[in-house]
Short mmCIF file of N, CA and C in Angstrom, two decimals:
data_model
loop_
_atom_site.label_atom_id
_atom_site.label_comp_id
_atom_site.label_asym_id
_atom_site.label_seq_id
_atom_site.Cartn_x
_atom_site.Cartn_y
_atom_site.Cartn_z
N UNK K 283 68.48 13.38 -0.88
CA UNK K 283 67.89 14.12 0.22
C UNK K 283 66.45 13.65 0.40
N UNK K 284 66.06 13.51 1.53
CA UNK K 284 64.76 13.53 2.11
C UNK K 284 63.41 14.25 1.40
N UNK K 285 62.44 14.15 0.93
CA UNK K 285 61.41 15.13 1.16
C UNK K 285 61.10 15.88 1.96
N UNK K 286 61.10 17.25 1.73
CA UNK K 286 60.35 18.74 2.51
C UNK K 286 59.36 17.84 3.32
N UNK K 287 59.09 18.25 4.76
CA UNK K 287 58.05 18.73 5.28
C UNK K 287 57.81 16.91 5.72
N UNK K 288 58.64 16.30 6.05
CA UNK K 288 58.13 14.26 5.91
C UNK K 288 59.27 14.40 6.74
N UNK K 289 59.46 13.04 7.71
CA UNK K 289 60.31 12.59 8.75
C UNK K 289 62.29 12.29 8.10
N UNK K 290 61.78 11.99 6.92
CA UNK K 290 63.03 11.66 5.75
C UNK K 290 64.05 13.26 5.50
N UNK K 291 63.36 14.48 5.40
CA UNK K 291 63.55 15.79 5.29
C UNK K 291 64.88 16.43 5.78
N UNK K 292 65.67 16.72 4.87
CA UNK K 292 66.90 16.83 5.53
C UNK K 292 68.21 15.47 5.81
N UNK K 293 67.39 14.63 5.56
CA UNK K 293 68.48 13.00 5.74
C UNK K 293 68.87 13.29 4.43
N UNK K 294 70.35 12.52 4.15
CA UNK K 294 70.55 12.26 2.97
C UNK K 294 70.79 10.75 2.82
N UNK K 295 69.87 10.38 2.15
CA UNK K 295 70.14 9.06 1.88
C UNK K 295 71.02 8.20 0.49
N UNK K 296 71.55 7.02 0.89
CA UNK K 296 72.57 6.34 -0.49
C UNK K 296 71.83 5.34 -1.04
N UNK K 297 71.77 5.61 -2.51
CA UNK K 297 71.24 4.00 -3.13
C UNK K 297 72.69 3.46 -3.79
N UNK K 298 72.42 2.16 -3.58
CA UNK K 298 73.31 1.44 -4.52
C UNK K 298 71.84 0.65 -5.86
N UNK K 299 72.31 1.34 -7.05
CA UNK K 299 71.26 0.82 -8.43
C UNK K 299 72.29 0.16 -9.20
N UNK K 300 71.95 -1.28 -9.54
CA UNK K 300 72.90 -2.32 -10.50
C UNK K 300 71.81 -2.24 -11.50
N UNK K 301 72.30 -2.02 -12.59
CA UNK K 301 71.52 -2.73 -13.80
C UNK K 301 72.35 -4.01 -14.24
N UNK K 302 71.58 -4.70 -14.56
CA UNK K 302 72.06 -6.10 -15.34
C UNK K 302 71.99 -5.96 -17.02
N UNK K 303 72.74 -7.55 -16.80
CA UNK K 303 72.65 -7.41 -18.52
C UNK K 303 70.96 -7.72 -19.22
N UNK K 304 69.97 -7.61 -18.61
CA UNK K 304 68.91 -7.83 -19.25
C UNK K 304 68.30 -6.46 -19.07
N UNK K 305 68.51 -5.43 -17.96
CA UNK K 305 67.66 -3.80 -18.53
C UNK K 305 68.04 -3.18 -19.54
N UNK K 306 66.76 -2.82 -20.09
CA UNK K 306 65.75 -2.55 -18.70
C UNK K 306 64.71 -3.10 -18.92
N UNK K 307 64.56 -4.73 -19.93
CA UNK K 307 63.51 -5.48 -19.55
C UNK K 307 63.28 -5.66 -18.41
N UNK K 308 64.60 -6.09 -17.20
CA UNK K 308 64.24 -6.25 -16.19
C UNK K 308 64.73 -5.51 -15.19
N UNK K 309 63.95 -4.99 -13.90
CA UNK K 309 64.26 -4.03 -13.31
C UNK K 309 65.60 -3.72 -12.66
N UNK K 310 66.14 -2.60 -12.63
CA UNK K 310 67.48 -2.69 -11.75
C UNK K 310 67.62 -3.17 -10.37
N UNK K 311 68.76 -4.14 -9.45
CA UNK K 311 68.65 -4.12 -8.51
C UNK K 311 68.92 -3.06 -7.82
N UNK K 312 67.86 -2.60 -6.63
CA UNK K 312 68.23 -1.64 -5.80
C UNK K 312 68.15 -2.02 -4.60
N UNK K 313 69.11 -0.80 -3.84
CA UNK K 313 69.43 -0.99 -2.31
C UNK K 313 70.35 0.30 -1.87
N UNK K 314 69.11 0.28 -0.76
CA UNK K 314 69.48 1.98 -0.07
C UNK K 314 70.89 1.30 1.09
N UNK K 315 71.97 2.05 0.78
CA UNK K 315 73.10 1.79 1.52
C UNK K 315 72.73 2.82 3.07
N UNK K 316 71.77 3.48 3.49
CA UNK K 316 71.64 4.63 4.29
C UNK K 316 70.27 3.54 5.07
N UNK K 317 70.05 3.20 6.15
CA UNK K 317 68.86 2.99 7.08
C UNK K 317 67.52 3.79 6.83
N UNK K 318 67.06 2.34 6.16
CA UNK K 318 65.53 3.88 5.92
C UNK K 318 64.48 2.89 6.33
N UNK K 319 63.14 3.54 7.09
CA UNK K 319 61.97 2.11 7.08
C UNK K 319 61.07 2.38 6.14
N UNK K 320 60.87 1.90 5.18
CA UNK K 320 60.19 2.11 3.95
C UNK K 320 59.18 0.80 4.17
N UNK K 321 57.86 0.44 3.65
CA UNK K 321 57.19 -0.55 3.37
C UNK K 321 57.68 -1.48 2.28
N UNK K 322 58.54 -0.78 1.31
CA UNK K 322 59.13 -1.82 0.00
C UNK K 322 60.59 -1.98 0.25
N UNK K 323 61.33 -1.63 1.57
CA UNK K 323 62.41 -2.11 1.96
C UNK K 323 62.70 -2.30 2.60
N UNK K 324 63.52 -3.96 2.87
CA UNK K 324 63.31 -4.72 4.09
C UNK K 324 64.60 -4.19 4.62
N UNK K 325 65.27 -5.01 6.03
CA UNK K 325 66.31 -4.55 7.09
C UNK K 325 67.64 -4.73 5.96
N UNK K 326 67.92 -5.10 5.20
CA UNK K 326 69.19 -4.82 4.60
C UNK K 326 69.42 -3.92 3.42
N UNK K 327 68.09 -3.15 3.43
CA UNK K 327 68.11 -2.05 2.17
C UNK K 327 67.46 -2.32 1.12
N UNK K 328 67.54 -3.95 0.70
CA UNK K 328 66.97 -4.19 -0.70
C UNK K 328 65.60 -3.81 -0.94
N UNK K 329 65.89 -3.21 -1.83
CA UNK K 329 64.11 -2.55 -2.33
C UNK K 329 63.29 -3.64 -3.37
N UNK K 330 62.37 -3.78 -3.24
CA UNK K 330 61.09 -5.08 -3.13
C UNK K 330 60.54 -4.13 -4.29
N UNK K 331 60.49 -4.56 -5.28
CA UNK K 331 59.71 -3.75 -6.36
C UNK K 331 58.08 -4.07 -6.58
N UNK K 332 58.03 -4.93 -6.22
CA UNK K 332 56.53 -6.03 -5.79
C UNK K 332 55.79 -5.43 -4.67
N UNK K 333 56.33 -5.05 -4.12
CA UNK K 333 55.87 -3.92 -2.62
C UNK K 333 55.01 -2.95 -2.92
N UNK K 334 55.86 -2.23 -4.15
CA UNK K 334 55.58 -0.95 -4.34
C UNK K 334 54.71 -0.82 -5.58
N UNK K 335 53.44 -0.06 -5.27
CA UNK K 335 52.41 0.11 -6.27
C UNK K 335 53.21 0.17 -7.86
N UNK K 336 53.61 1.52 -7.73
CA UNK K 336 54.37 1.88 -9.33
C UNK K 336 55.49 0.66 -9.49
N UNK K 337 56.61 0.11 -8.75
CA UNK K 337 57.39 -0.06 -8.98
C UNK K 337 57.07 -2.03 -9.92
N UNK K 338 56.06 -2.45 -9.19
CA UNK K 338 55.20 -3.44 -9.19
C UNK K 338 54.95 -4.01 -10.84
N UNK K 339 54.79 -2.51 -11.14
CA UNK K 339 54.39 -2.69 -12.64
C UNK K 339 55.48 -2.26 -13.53
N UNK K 340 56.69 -2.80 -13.74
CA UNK K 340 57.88 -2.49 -14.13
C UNK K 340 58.01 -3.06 -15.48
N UNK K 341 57.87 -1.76 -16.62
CA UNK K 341 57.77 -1.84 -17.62
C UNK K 341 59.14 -1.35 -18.46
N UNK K 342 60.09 -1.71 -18.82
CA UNK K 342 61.31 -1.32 -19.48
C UNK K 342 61.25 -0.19 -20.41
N UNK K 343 60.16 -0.69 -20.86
CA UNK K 343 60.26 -0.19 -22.56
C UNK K 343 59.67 1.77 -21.95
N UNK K 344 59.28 1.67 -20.74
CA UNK K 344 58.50 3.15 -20.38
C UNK K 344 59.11 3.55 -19.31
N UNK K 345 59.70 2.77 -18.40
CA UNK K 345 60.32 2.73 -17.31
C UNK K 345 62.25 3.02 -17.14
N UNK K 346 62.39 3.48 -16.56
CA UNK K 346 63.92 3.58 -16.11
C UNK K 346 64.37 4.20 -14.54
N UNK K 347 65.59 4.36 -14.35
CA UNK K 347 66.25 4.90 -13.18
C UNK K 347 65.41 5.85 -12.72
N UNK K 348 65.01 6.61 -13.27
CA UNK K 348 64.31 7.77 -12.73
C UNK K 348 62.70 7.66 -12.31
N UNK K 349 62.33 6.57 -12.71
CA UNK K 349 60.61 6.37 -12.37
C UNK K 349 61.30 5.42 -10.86
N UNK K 350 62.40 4.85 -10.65
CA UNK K 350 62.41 3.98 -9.65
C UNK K 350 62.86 5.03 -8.52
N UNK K 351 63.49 6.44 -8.52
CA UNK K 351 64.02 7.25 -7.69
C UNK K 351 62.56 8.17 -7.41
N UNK K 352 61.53 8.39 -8.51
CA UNK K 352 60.23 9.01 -7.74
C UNK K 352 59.41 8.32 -7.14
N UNK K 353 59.44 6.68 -7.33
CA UNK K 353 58.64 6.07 -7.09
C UNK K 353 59.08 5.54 -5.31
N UNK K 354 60.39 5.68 -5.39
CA UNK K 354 60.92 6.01 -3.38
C UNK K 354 60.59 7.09 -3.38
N UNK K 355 60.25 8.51 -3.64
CA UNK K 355 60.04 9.30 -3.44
C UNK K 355 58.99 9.65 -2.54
N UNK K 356 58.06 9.25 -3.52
CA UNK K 356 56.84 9.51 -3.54
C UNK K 356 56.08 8.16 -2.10
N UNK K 357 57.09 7.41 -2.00
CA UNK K 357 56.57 6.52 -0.83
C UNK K 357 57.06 6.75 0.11
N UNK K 358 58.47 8.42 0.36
CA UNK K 358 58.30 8.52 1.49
C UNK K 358 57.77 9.41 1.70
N UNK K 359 57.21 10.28 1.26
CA UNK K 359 56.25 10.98 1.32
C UNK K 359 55.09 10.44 2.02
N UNK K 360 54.43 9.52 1.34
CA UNK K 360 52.99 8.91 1.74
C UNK K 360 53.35 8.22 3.14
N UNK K 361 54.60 8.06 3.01
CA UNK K 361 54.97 7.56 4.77
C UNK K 361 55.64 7.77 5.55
N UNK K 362 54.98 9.05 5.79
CA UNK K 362 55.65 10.49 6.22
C UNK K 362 55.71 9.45 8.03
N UNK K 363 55.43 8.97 8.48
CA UNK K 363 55.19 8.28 9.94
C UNK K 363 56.41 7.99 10.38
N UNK K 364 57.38 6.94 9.06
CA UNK K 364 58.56 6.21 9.28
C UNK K 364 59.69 7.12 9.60
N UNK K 365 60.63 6.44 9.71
CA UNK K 365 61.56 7.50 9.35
C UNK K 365 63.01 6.36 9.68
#
């Protein structure tokens, strides 16, 4: 679901998350199966971890599924504009 009170609010959106055989040294691939305009995801969903401040700094050993689901979170929030 969307964030309260942001253009996203009420959408429900789909990720597709692959981990490989190297996480979580290395980050999972992600990709929103649902149309979203995000700054760290381009026109076919794939999410750009390099984009994204937190996601940028992708640390295994501290990091998992759940820092990569606040860290969309929290960017659609801040980009409350898109939608």
């Amino acid at each position: 679901m969307g964030p309260p009170n942001t253009v996203f609010d009420g959408r429900i959106y789909f990720l597709n998350i692959t981990c490989g055989d190297d996480y979580p040294r290395v980050p999972p691939v992600t990709k929103f199966m649902t149309k979203v305009n995000l700054p760290c995801v381009n026109n076919r969903g794939d999410v750009n971890f390099s984009a994204n401040g937190t996601l940028a700094q992708w640390n295994g050993a501290t990091m998992g599924i759940k820092d990569v689901l606040l860290a969309l979170k929290n960017e659609m929030i801040a980009n409350k504009r898109s939608s």
